[in-house]
Coordinates of N, CA, C and O in Angstrom, one line a residue:
M33 N 0.2 -54.8 21.2 CA 0.7 -54.4 19.7 C 0.1 -54.4 18.9 O -0.3 -53.8 17.9
A34 N -0.9 -55.5 18.6 CA -2.0 -55.7 17.4 C -2.7 -54.3 17.2 O -3.1 -54.3 16.2
T35 N -3.2 -54.2 18.4 CA -4.1 -52.8 18.4 C -3.8 -51.4 17.7 O -4.3 -51.1 17.3
T36 N -2.1 -51.3 18.1 CA -2.0 -50.5 17.6 C -1.8 -50.4 16.0 O -1.5 -49.7 15.2
R37 N -1.2 -51.1 15.5 CA -1.1 -51.7 14.5 C -2.5 -51.8 13.4 O -2.2 -51.2 12.4
I38 N -3.8 -52.0 14.1 CA -4.8 -51.7 13.9 C -5.3 -50.2 13.3 O -5.5 -49.9 12.6
Q39 N -4.7 -49.4 14.6 CA -5.2 -47.8 14.7 C -4.3 -47.4 13.7 O -4.8 -46.5 12.8
K40 N -3.0 -47.9 13.6 CA -2.3 -46.9 12.2 C -2.8 -47.4 11.0 O -3.0 -46.6 10.4
C41 N -3.3 -48.7 11.0 CA -3.9 -48.9 9.6 C -5.2 -48.1 9.4 O -5.3 -48.0 7.9
N42 N -5.9 -48.4 10.1 CA -6.8 -47.2 10.0 C -6.9 -46.0 9.6 O -8.2 -45.2 9.0
F43 N -6.1 -45.7 10.4 CA -5.4 -43.9 10.3 C -5.2 -43.7 9.0 O -5.2 -42.6 8.3
V44 N -4.1 -44.9 8.3 CA -3.7 -44.8 6.9 C -4.8 -44.6 6.2 O -4.1 -44.2 5.0
K45 N -5.9 -45.4 6.5 CA -6.6 -45.6 5.6 C -7.8 -44.1 5.4 O -7.5 -43.9 4.3
K46 N -7.6 -43.5 6.3 CA -8.8 -42.3 6.6 C -7.8 -41.2 6.1 O -8.3 -40.0 5.5
L47 N -6.6 -41.0 5.9 CA -5.6 -40.2 5.8 C -5.9 -39.8 4.4 O -6.0 -37.8 4.2
P48 N -5.9 -40.0 3.0 CA -6.3 -39.6 2.0 C -7.6 -38.8 2.3 O -8.0 -37.8 1.4
L49 N -8.9 -39.2 3.1 CA -9.8 -38.5 3.2 C -9.9 -37.1 3.9 O -10.3 -36.0 3.8
I50 N -8.8 -37.6 4.9 CA -8.7 -36.2 5.8 C -8.1 -35.1 5.0 O -8.2 -33.9 5.2
I51 N -6.8 -35.6 4.0 CA -6.0 -34.8 3.5 C -7.3 -33.8 2.4 O -7.2 -32.8 2.3
L52 N -7.8 -34.7 1.6 CA -9.2 -34.1 0.8 C -9.7 -33.0 1.2 O -10.0 -31.9 1.2
S53 N -10.5 -33.3 2.7 CA -11.5 -32.6 3.5 C -10.7 -31.2 3.9 O -11.0 -30.1 3.9
F54 N -9.4 -31.5 4.5 CA -8.4 -30.0 4.5 C -8.6 -29.1 3.1 O -8.6 -27.8 3.2
S55 N -8.1 -29.6 2.3 CA -7.6 -29.4 1.2 C -9.2 -28.0 0.9 O -9.1 -27.4 0.1
L56 N -10.3 -29.4 0.5 CA -11.4 -28.7 0.4 C -12.2 -27.2 1.2 O -12.2 -25.9 0.5
F57 N -11.8 -27.5 2.5 CA -11.8 -26.7 3.3 C -11.1 -25.3 3.1 O -11.4 -24.1 3.6
S58 N -9.5 -24.8 2.9 CA -8.7 -24.6 2.8 C -9.0 -23.8 1.2 O -8.3 -22.4 1.1
C59 N -9.2 -24.0 0.3 CA -9.1 -23.5 -1.0 C -9.9 -22.2 -1.2 O -11.2 -22.2 -0.6
K60 N -9.7 -21.5 -1.8 CA -10.5 -20.1 -1.7 C -10.7 -20.4 -3.1 O -10.0 -20.4 -3.9
H61 N -12.1 -19.6 -3.1 CA -12.7 -19.8 -4.4 C -12.1 -18.4 -5.4 O -12.5 -17.7 -4.6
E62 N -11.5 -18.3 -6.7 CA -11.2 -17.6 -7.3 C -12.7 -16.9 -8.4 O -13.2 -17.9 -8.8
S63 N -13.2 -15.5 -7.9 CA -14.3 -15.3 -8.8 C -14.1 -15.2 -10.1 O -12.8 -14.8 -10.7
Q64 N -14.8 -15.4 -11.1 CA -14.8 -15.5 -12.3 C -15.2 -14.3 -12.8 O -15.5 -13.7 -13.9
F65 N -15.4 -13.0 -12.2 CA -15.9 -11.5 -12.6 C -14.6 -11.0 -13.1 O -14.0 -11.0 -12.9
D66 N -15.3 -10.4 -14.3 CA -14.3 -9.6 -15.0 C -14.9 -8.3 -15.6 O -16.2 -8.7 -16.2
L67 N -14.4 -7.4 -15.1 CA -15.0 -6.1 -15.3 C -15.1 -5.8 -16.8 O -16.2 -5.1 -16.9
N68 N -14.2 -5.7 -17.4 CA -14.7 -5.6 -19.2 C -15.8 -6.9 -20.0 O -16.4 -6.1 -20.6
K69 N -15.6 -7.7 -19.4 CA -16.9 -8.3 -19.5 C -18.3 -8.6 -19.4 O -19.3 -8.3 -19.8
D70 N -18.2 -7.6 -17.9 CA -19.5 -8.3 -17.0 C -20.2 -6.5 -16.7 O -20.6 -6.3 -15.9
L71 N -19.5 -5.7 -17.2 CA -19.8 -4.6 -16.8 C -21.3 -3.7 -16.8 O -21.7 -3.3 -15.9
Y72 N -21.7 -4.2 -17.9 CA -23.0 -3.6 -18.0 C -23.9 -4.4 -17.2 O -25.3 -4.6 -17.4
H73 N -23.7 -5.7 -16.9 CA -24.6 -6.8 -16.1 C -23.6 -7.1 -14.4 O -23.9 -8.0 -14.1
F74 N -22.7 -6.4 -14.1 CA -22.1 -6.5 -12.5 C -23.1 -6.8 -11.6 O -22.7 -7.4 -11.3
S75 N -24.0 -6.2 -11.3 CA -25.1 -6.5 -10.1 C -25.5 -8.0 -10.5 O -25.4 -8.4 -9.5
E76 N -25.4 -8.8 -11.6 CA -26.0 -10.2 -11.7 C -24.8 -11.0 -11.9 O -25.0 -12.0 -11.7
R77 N -23.9 -10.3 -12.2 CA -22.6 -11.3 -12.6 C -21.2 -11.2 -11.2 O -20.5 -12.4 -11.5
M78 N -21.4 -10.4 -10.6 CA -20.7 -10.4 -9.2 C -20.9 -11.7 -8.4 O -22.2 -11.8 -8.7
E79 N -19.7 -11.9 -7.9 CA -19.8 -13.1 -6.6 C -19.4 -12.9 -5.6 O -18.7 -11.9 -5.2
N80 N -19.7 -13.5 -4.7 CA -19.6 -13.4 -3.0 C -17.9 -13.1 -3.0 O -17.6 -13.8 -3.3
G81 N -18.4 -12.0 -2.2 CA -16.7 -11.4 -2.1 C -16.0 -10.1 -3.1 O -15.3 -9.5 -2.9
D82 N -16.7 -10.2 -3.9 CA -16.3 -9.3 -5.2 C -17.2 -7.5 -4.7 O -18.0 -7.6 -4.1
T83 N -16.0 -6.6 -4.9 CA -16.5 -4.8 -5.0 C -16.1 -4.7 -6.1 O -15.1 -4.3 -6.4
V84 N -16.9 -4.0 -6.4 CA -17.3 -2.5 -7.8 C -17.1 -1.6 -7.2 O -18.2 -1.1 -6.5
K85 N -16.4 -0.7 -7.3 CA -16.5 0.5 -6.7 C -16.9 1.5 -8.4 O -15.9 1.8 -9.1
I86 N -17.7 2.7 -8.0 CA -18.0 4.0 -9.1 C -17.9 5.0 -8.7 O -18.6 5.4 -7.6
M87 N -16.7 5.5 -9.4 CA -16.7 7.1 -8.3 C -17.0 8.5 -9.7 O -16.6 7.8 -10.7
A88 N -17.6 9.0 -9.1 CA -18.0 10.2 -9.8 C -17.6 11.5 -9.5 O -17.5 12.0 -8.4
D89 N -17.0 12.0 -10.5 CA -16.6 13.5 -10.4 C -17.4 14.3 -11.0 O -17.8 14.5 -11.9
L90 N -17.9 14.9 -9.6 CA -19.2 15.9 -9.7 C -18.7 17.5 -9.9 O -19.8 18.6 -9.9
S91 N -17.5 17.5 -9.8 CA -16.8 18.8 -10.0 C -17.4 19.7 -11.0 O -16.9 19.1 -12.0
A92 N -17.4 21.2 -11.3 CA -17.6 21.8 -12.4 C -17.0 23.4 -11.8 O -17.5 23.6 -10.5
C93 N -16.4 23.9 -12.5 CA -15.7 25.2 -12.4 C -15.3 25.5 -11.0 O -14.2 24.7 -10.7
T94 N -15.7 26.2 -10.0 CA -15.0 26.2 -8.6 C -15.7 25.0 -7.7 O -15.3 25.3 -6.2
F95 N -16.6 24.6 -8.1 CA -17.6 23.4 -7.3 C -16.8 22.3 -7.5 O -16.5 21.6 -8.2
L96 N -15.9 21.7 -6.2 CA -15.5 20.3 -6.1 C -16.3 19.4 -5.6 O -16.3 19.9 -4.0
A97 N -16.3 18.4 -5.8 CA -17.5 17.3 -5.3 C -17.2 15.8 -5.8 O -16.9 16.0 -7.0
F98 N -17.4 15.1 -5.3 CA -17.3 13.6 -5.6 C -18.0 12.5 -4.9 O -18.4 13.1 -3.5
E99 N -18.4 11.7 -5.7 CA -19.3 10.4 -5.0 C -18.3 9.3 -5.3 O -17.8 9.0 -6.6
T100 N -18.6 8.4 -4.4 CA -18.3 6.8 -4.2 C -19.3 5.6 -4.2 O -19.8 6.0 -3.2
Y101 N -19.7 5.1 -5.2 CA -20.5 4.2 -4.9 C -20.0 2.7 -4.7 O -19.3 2.6 -5.5
T102 N -19.7 2.1 -3.6 CA -19.4 0.9 -3.3 C -20.2 -0.2 -3.2 O -21.2 -0.3 -2.7
F103 N -20.5 -1.5 -4.3 CA -21.3 -2.3 -4.5 C -20.3 -3.4 -3.7 O -19.6 -4.0 -4.6
T104 N -20.7 -4.4 -2.8 CA -20.6 -5.3 -2.4 C -21.4 -6.6 -2.3 O -22.4 -6.5 -2.0
K105 N -20.5 -7.4 -3.2 CA -21.8 -9.2 -2.8 C -21.2 -10.1 -1.7 O -19.9 -10.3 -1.3
Q106 N -22.2 -10.6 -0.9 CA -22.2 -11.2 0.3 C -23.2 -11.8 0.6 O -24.2 -11.5 0.5
Y107 N -23.1 -13.0 0.9 CA -24.1 -13.6 0.9 C -25.3 -13.8 0.1 O -26.5 -13.9 0.1
D108 N -24.9 -14.0 -1.4 CA -25.4 -13.6 -2.3 C -26.3 -12.8 -2.4 O -27.6 -12.7 -3.2
T109 N -26.0 -12.0 -2.1 CA -27.0 -10.4 -2.1 C -25.9 -9.2 -2.3 O -24.9 -9.2 -1.9
L110 N -26.1 -8.4 -3.2 CA -25.5 -7.4 -3.6 C -25.7 -5.9 -2.7 O -26.9 -5.6 -2.3
F111 N -25.2 -5.6 -2.1 CA -24.9 -4.1 -1.3 C -24.5 -2.9 -1.5 O -23.2 -2.8 -2.3
L112 N -24.7 -2.0 -1.3 CA -24.4 -0.6 -1.9 C -24.2 0.4 -1.0 O -25.2 0.4 -0.3
E113 N -23.0 1.2 -0.7 CA -22.8 2.5 -0.2 C -22.4 3.4 -0.5 O -21.3 3.0 -1.7
K114 N -22.9 4.6 -0.3 CA -22.6 5.6 -1.2 C -21.9 6.8 0.0 O -22.3 6.8 1.4
Y115 N -20.8 7.0 -0.3 CA -19.9 8.1 0.3 C -19.9 9.4 -0.9 O -19.5 9.2 -1.7
S116 N -20.4 10.5 -0.2 CA -20.1 11.8 -1.0 C -19.3 13.2 -0.3 O -19.1 12.9 1.0
E117 N -18.6 13.9 -1.1 CA -18.1 14.9 -0.4 C -17.8 15.8 -1.1 O -17.4 16.2 -2.5
T118 N -17.7 17.4 -0.7 CA -17.6 18.6 -1.2 C -16.6 19.4 -0.7 O -16.2 19.1 0.7
A119 N -15.6 20.2 -1.0 CA -14.2 20.5 -1.0 C -14.3 21.9 -1.4 O -13.3 22.6 -1.3
S120 N -15.3 22.5 -1.8 CA -15.4 24.0 -2.1 C -15.4 25.0 -1.1 O -14.6 25.7 -1.3
Y121 N -16.4 24.7 -0.3 CA -16.6 25.9 1.0 C -16.0 25.4 2.4 O -17.3 25.5 3.1
G122 N -15.1 24.9 2.5 CA -15.1 23.5 3.7 C -15.2 22.2 3.3 O -16.4 22.2 2.8
K123 N -14.5 21.4 3.9 CA -14.9 20.0 3.3 C -16.0 19.5 4.2 O -16.3 19.9 5.4
T124 N -17.0 18.9 3.8 CA -18.2 18.1 4.0 C -18.3 16.9 3.7 O -18.1 16.9 2.4
S125 N -18.8 15.6 4.2 CA -18.9 14.6 3.5 C -20.0 13.5 4.6 O -20.8 14.1 5.3
Q126 N -20.7 13.3 3.5 CA -21.6 11.9 3.9 C -21.2 10.2 3.5 O -20.7 10.3 2.7
T127 N -21.6 9.6 4.7 CA -21.6 8.3 4.0 C -23.2 7.8 4.2 O -23.5 7.9 5.9
L128 N -24.1 6.7 3.3 CA -25.1 6.7 3.8 C -24.7 5.1 3.9 O -23.8 4.5 3.5
P129 N -25.8 4.6 4.7 CA -25.2 3.0 5.1 C -25.6 2.2 4.5 O -26.5 2.5 3.1
K130 N -25.1 1.0 4.5 CA -25.2 -0.2 3.1 C -26.5 -0.3 3.1 O -27.3 -0.3 4.1
R131 N -27.1 -0.8 1.9 CA -28.7 -1.2 1.7 C -28.0 -2.4 0.3 O -27.4 -2.3 -0.5
I132 N -29.5 -3.0 0.4 CA -29.6 -4.1 -0.5 C -29.7 -3.2 -1.7 O -30.6 -2.3 -2.2
Y133 N -28.9 -3.6 -2.8 CA -29.5 -3.3 -4.1 C -30.2 -4.1 -4.8 O -29.5 -5.1 -5.1
K134 N -31.7 -3.4 -5.1 CA -32.3 -4.2 -5.9 C -33.0 -3.9 -6.9 O -33.5 -4.6 -7.8
V135 N -32.0 -3.1 -7.8 CA -32.1 -2.3 -9.2 C -31.8 -3.2 -10.3 O -30.7 -3.5 -10.5
K136 N -32.7 -4.1 -10.9 CA -32.3 -5.1 -12.1 C -31.7 -4.2 -13.4 O -31.9 -3.0 -13.7
A137 N -30.5 -5.0 -13.4 CA -29.6 -4.0 -15.1 C -30.7 -3.5 -15.7 O -29.9 -3.0 -16.7
S138 N -31.8 -4.2 -16.0 CA -32.2 -3.9 -17.1 C -33.4 -3.0 -17.1 O -34.3 -2.0 -18.0
D139 N -33.5 -2.3 -15.8 CA -34.4 -1.1 -15.2 C -33.2 0.0 -15.9 O -32.2 0.6 -15.6
P140 N -34.3 1.0 -16.7 CA -33.5 2.1 -17.0 C -32.9 3.4 -15.8 O -32.0 4.2 -16.4
L141 N -33.2 3.1 -15.0 CA -33.0 3.7 -13.8 C -31.4 2.7 -12.8 O -31.4 3.3 -11.6
S142 N -30.9 1.9 -13.3 CA -29.7 1.2 -13.0 C -28.3 1.7 -13.4 O -28.3 2.3 -14.6
F143 N -27.5 1.5 -12.7 CA -26.2 1.7 -12.9 C -25.5 1.4 -14.1 O -24.9 2.1 -14.6
E144 N -25.9 0.0 -14.2 CA -25.5 -0.5 -15.3 C -26.2 0.4 -16.7 O -25.5 0.1 -18.0
N145 N -27.2 0.7 -16.6 CA -27.9 1.5 -17.8 C -27.4 3.1 -18.1 O -27.1 3.5 -18.8
Y146 N -26.6 3.4 -16.9 CA -25.8 4.4 -16.7 C -24.7 4.4 -17.3 O -24.4 5.0 -18.1
L147 N -24.1 3.2 -16.8 CA -22.6 3.1 -17.6 C -22.7 2.8 -19.2 O -22.1 3.1 -19.5
K148 N -23.7 2.2 -19.8 CA -24.1 1.9 -21.2 C -24.3 3.6 -21.7 O -23.9 3.6 -22.7
F149 N -25.1 4.3 -21.0 CA -25.4 5.7 -21.3 C -24.2 6.3 -21.8 O -23.5 6.8 -22.8
L150 N -23.5 6.2 -20.7 CA -21.9 6.9 -20.7 C -21.0 6.4 -21.8 O -20.3 7.3 -22.5
N151 N -20.6 5.0 -22.0 CA -20.0 4.6 -22.8 C -20.7 5.2 -24.5 O -19.8 5.3 -24.9
K152 N -22.0 5.0 -24.5 CA -22.7 5.2 -25.6 C -21.9 6.8 -26.1 O -22.0 7.1 -27.3
E153 N -21.8 7.7 -24.9 CA -21.8 9.3 -25.3 C -20.4 10.1 -24.8 O -19.8 10.7 -24.6
D154 N -19.2 8.5 -24.2 CA -18.0 8.9 -24.0 C -17.2 9.4 -25.1 O -17.6 9.0 -26.1
K155 N -16.2 10.5 -24.9 CA -15.9 11.3 -25.7 C -14.2 10.9 -25.8 O -13.8 11.2 -25.1
P156 N -13.8 9.4 -26.3 CA -12.1 9.3 -26.4 C -11.4 9.9 -26.6 O -10.2 10.2 -26.3
H157 N -11.5 10.9 -27.4 CA -11.0 11.6 -28.2 C -10.7 12.8 -27.2 O -9.4 13.8 -27.7
E158 N -11.3 13.4 -26.3 CA -11.0 14.2 -25.6 C -10.7 14.0 -24.2 O -10.7 14.4 -22.9
K159 N -10.1 12.5 -23.8 CA -9.7 12.1 -22.5 C -8.6 12.8 -21.8 O -7.9 13.2 -22.8
G160 N -8.8 13.1 -21.2 CA -7.8 13.9 -19.9 C -7.2 13.2 -18.5 O -7.4 12.1 -18.6
D161 N -6.8 14.5 -17.9 CA -6.4 13.4 -16.6 C -7.6 12.9 -15.9 O -7.4 12.4 -14.3
F162 N -9.2 14.1 -15.6 CA -9.7 13.8 -14.7 C -11.3 13.1 -15.4 O -11.7 13.9 -16.5
P163 N -11.1 11.7 -15.3 CA -12.3 11.1 -15.9 C -14.1 11.7 -15.2 O -13.9 11.6 -13.7
L164 N -14.6 11.7 -15.8 CA -15.9 12.1 -15.0 C -16.4 10.9 -14.1 O -16.8 10.9 -13.3
V165 N -16.3 9.5 -14.8 CA -16.8 8.4 -14.1 C -15.5 7.6 -14.3 O -15.0 7.3 -14.9
T166 N -15.2 6.9 -12.9 CA -14.1 5.3 -12.9 C -14.4 4.6 -12.0 O -15.3 4.8 -11.1
V167 N -14.8 3.3 -12.8 CA -15.2 2.0 -12.1 C -13.6 1.4 -12.0 O -13.1 0.8 -13.3
T168 N -14.0 1.0 -10.9 CA -13.1 -0.2 -10.6 C -13.3 -1.5 -9.7 O -14.3 -1.7 -8.9
Y169 N -12.9 -2.8 -10.4 CA -12.6 -3.9 -9.9 C -11.6 -4.7 -9.5 O -10.8 -4.7 -10.5
K170 N -10.9 -4.8 -8.3 CA -9.4 -5.4 -7.9 C -8.8 -4.4 -8.9 O -8.6 -3.1 -8.8
K171 N -7.7 -5.2 -9.8 CA -6.9 -4.0 -10.4 C -7.3 -3.6 -11.9 O -6.4 -3.0 -12.9
Q172 N -8.3 -4.0 -12.5 CA -9.1 -3.5 -13.7 C -9.8 -2.0 -13.2 O -10.3 -1.5 -12.4
S173 N -10.2 -1.6 -14.3 CA -10.7 -0.1 -14.3 C -11.0 0.2 -15.5 O -10.7 -0.1 -16.7
R174 N -12.3 1.2 -15.5 CA -13.3 1.8 -17.2 C -12.9 3.1 -16.8 O -13.9 3.4 -15.5
K175 N -12.9 4.1 -17.4 CA -13.0 5.4 -17.2 C -14.3 6.2 -18.3 O -13.9 5.6 -19.4
F176 N -14.9 6.7 -18.0 CA -15.6 7.5 -18.9 C -15.5 9.1 -18.7 O -15.2 9.7 -17.8
Y177 N -15.2 9.5 -19.8 CA -15.4 11.2 -19.9 C -15.8 11.8 -20.4 O -17.2 11.5 -20.8
D178 N -16.2 13.2 -20.2 CA -17.0 14.5 -20.7 C -16.4 15.2 -22.0 O -15.0 15.2 -21.8
D179 N -17.2 16.2 -22.5 CA -16.8 16.6 -23.6 C -17.3 18.3 -23.4 O -17.9 18.9 -23.8
G180 N -16.6 18.7 -22.4 CA -17.0 20.2 -21.7 C -18.1 20.2 -20.7 O -18.9 19.2 -20.4
L181 N -18.4 21.5 -20.1 CA -19.5 21.6 -19.0 C -21.1 20.8 -19.3 O -21.7 20.9 -18.8
Q182 N -21.4 21.4 -20.6 CA -23.0 20.9 -20.9 C -23.0 19.4 -21.1 O -23.6 19.0 -20.6
D183 N -21.5 18.7 -21.8 CA -22.1 17.4 -21.8 C -21.6 16.9 -20.3 O -22.5 16.0 -19.8
K184 N -21.2 17.8 -19.6 CA -20.7 17.0 -18.1 C -22.0 17.0 -17.2 O -22.4 16.0 -16.8
F185 N -22.6 18.2 -17.4 CA -24.1 18.1 -16.8 C -25.4 17.5 -17.1 O -26.0 16.8 -16.3
M186 N -25.2 17.2 -18.8 CA -26.1 16.0 -18.7 C -25.7 14.7 -18.1 O -26.7 13.8 -18.0
K187 N -24.5 14.6 -18.1 CA -24.2 13.1 -17.8 C -24.5 13.2 -16.3 O -24.3 12.2 -15.5
H188 N -24.3 14.2 -15.6 CA -24.6 14.4 -14.2 C -26.0 14.4 -14.2 O -26.5 13.6 -12.8
D189 N -26.7 15.1 -14.8 CA -28.2 14.8 -14.6 C -28.5 13.4 -14.9 O -29.6 12.7 -14.0
S190 N -28.3 12.4 -15.6 CA -28.7 10.9 -16.1 C -27.9 10.2 -14.3 O -28.7 9.6 -14.1
L191 N -26.8 10.6 -14.3 CA -26.6 9.9 -12.8 C -27.4 10.6 -11.6 O -27.7 9.3 -10.8
F192 N -27.8 11.7 -11.3 CA -28.4 12.1 -10.5 C -30.1 11.6 -10.6 O -30.8 11.1 -9.2
A193 N -30.8 11.0 -11.5 CA -31.8 10.5 -11.6 C -31.4 8.8 -11.3 O -32.8 8.3 -10.7
V194 N -30.7 8.1 -11.5 CA -30.5 6.7 -11.2 C -30.2 6.8 -9.1 O -30.6 5.8 -8.7
K195 N -29.3 7.5 -9.1 CA -29.4 8.3 -7.2 C -30.1 8.3 -6.9 O -31.0 7.9 -5.7
E196 N -31.5 9.0 -7.5 CA -32.5 9.4 -6.9 C -33.6 8.1 -6.7 O -33.9 8.2 -5.9
N197 N -33.4 7.4 -7.4 CA -34.4 5.9 -8.1 C -33.7 5.1 -6.4 O -34.7 4.7 -5.7
I198 N -32.8 5.6 -6.2 CA -32.1 4.2 -5.2 C -32.0 5.2 -3.6 O -32.3 4.5 -2.5
Y199 N -31.7 6.3 -3.7 CA -31.7 7.1 -2.6 C -32.7 8.6 -2.7 O -32.1 9.2 -2.6
P200 N -33.7 8.3 -2.4 CA -34.4 9.2 -2.8 C -34.7 10.2 -1.7 O -34.9 11.6 -1.9
K201 N -34.5 10.0 -0.4 CA -33.8 10.9 0.7 C -32.7 11.8 0.8 O -32.6 12.3 1.8
D202 N -32.0 11.2 -0.2 CA -30.7 11.6 -0.3 C -31.0 13.4 -0.3 O -30.8 13.5 -1.5
T203 N -30.4 14.4 0.3 CA -30.4 15.7 0.1 C -28.6 16.0 0.4 O -28.8 17.7 0.2
F204 N -27.9 15.6 0.2 CA -26.5 16.0 0.2 C -26.0 17.2 -0.6 O -25.7 18.2 -0.2
F205 N -26.3 16.9 -1.9 CA -25.9 18.1 -3.1 C -27.3 19.0 -3.1 O -27.4 19.7 -4.2
K206 N -28.5 18.9 -2.5 CA -29.4 19.7 -2.8 C -29.1 21.2 -2.0 O -29.5 21.3 -1.0
Q207 N -29.7 22.1 -3.0 CA -29.5 23.2 -2.4 C -30.8 23.8 -2.1 O -31.9 23.6 -2.9
E208 N -31.1 24.6 -1.4 CA -32.5 25.6 -1.3 C -32.5 26.4 -2.6 O -31.4 26.9 -2.5
A209 N -33.9 26.7 -2.3 CA -33.8 27.5 -3.8 C -33.7 29.3 -2.8 O -33.9 29.1 -2.1
P210 N -33.0 30.1 -3.9 CA -32.6 31.3 -3.4 C -34.0 31.8 -2.9 O -35.3 31.5 -3.3
P211 N -34.0 33.0 -2.2 CA -34.9 33.6 -1.8 C -35.4 34.5 -3.0 O -34.6 35.0 -3.9
P212 N -36.9 34.9 -2.8 CA -37.5 35.4 -4.5 C -37.0 36.9 -4.3 O -36.7 37.2 -3.0
P213 N -36.7 37.5 -5.3 CA -36.4 39.0 -5.7 C -37.8 39.9 -4.2 O -38.6 39.9 -4.8
P214 N -36.9 40.7 -4.0 CA -37.7 41.9 -3.2 C -38.7 42.6 -4.3 O -38.4 42.8 -5.0
P215 N -40.0 42.8 -3.8 CA -41.1 43.2 -4.6 C -40.4 44.4 -5.1 O -39.7 45.6 -4.5
I216 N -40.9 44.9 -6.2 CA -40.5 46.8 -6.8 C -41.5 47.3 -6.4 O -42.4 47.1 -6.6
I217 N -40.7 48.7 -5.9 CA -41.9 49.4 -5.1 C -41.9 50.6 -6.7 O -40.9 51.1 -6.4
K218 N -43.1 50.9 -6.9 CA -43.0 52.2 -8.0 C -43.3 53.3 -7.4 O -44.0 53.6 -6.3
S219 N -42.5 54.5 -7.7 CA -42.6 55.6 -6.9 C -44.0 56.5 -7.6 O -43.9 56.2 -8.4
K220 N -44.7 57.3 -6.9 CA -46.0 57.8 -7.2 C -44.9 59.4 -7.5 O -44.8 59.7 -6.4
K221 N -44.9 60.0 -8.5 CA -44.8 61.5 -8.8 C -46.3 62.4 -8.6 O -47.4 61.8 -9.2
S222 N -45.6 63.3 -8.2 CA -47.1 63.9 -7.7 C -47.1 65.6 -9.0 O -46.6 66.0 -9.5

């Protein structure tokens, strides 16, 4: 009976340590990432478990297309996965495999600098239902707009430069050059 009391006493002494251990392992870390504060440095400020999506509407006139860039932080490494889709002449899509995002936020060809460019060139008075680029993190989002075709194409060109830097072999939206026109044959008059 004395042995049982000693065992109970030892267990009671260890109980706070056991409870503390379980609470430490069961607590989930809440990310401090905030899209509004960290947007232009998201690759540096995301924490493990965070996911940021950048959706770009590439549609123009009768051409319907979009891309989604999904940034996920895992094991202290930032990964990027790209999904592209066109729906103009039959639906086609492509998902490029996840890769490590190594571009520094200060690099002129980073997504952060592209978003800074969009912010500088945003047309808030022209906001419609269809943003050019939407960035989301959990329930937060930031939208960027264009001001007509010329503005849209300028912003697309900047995105394509960033994309080419990260995915130089991606040819999903590239078209072959049209064939050259037939030669002009001059007739000889007699």
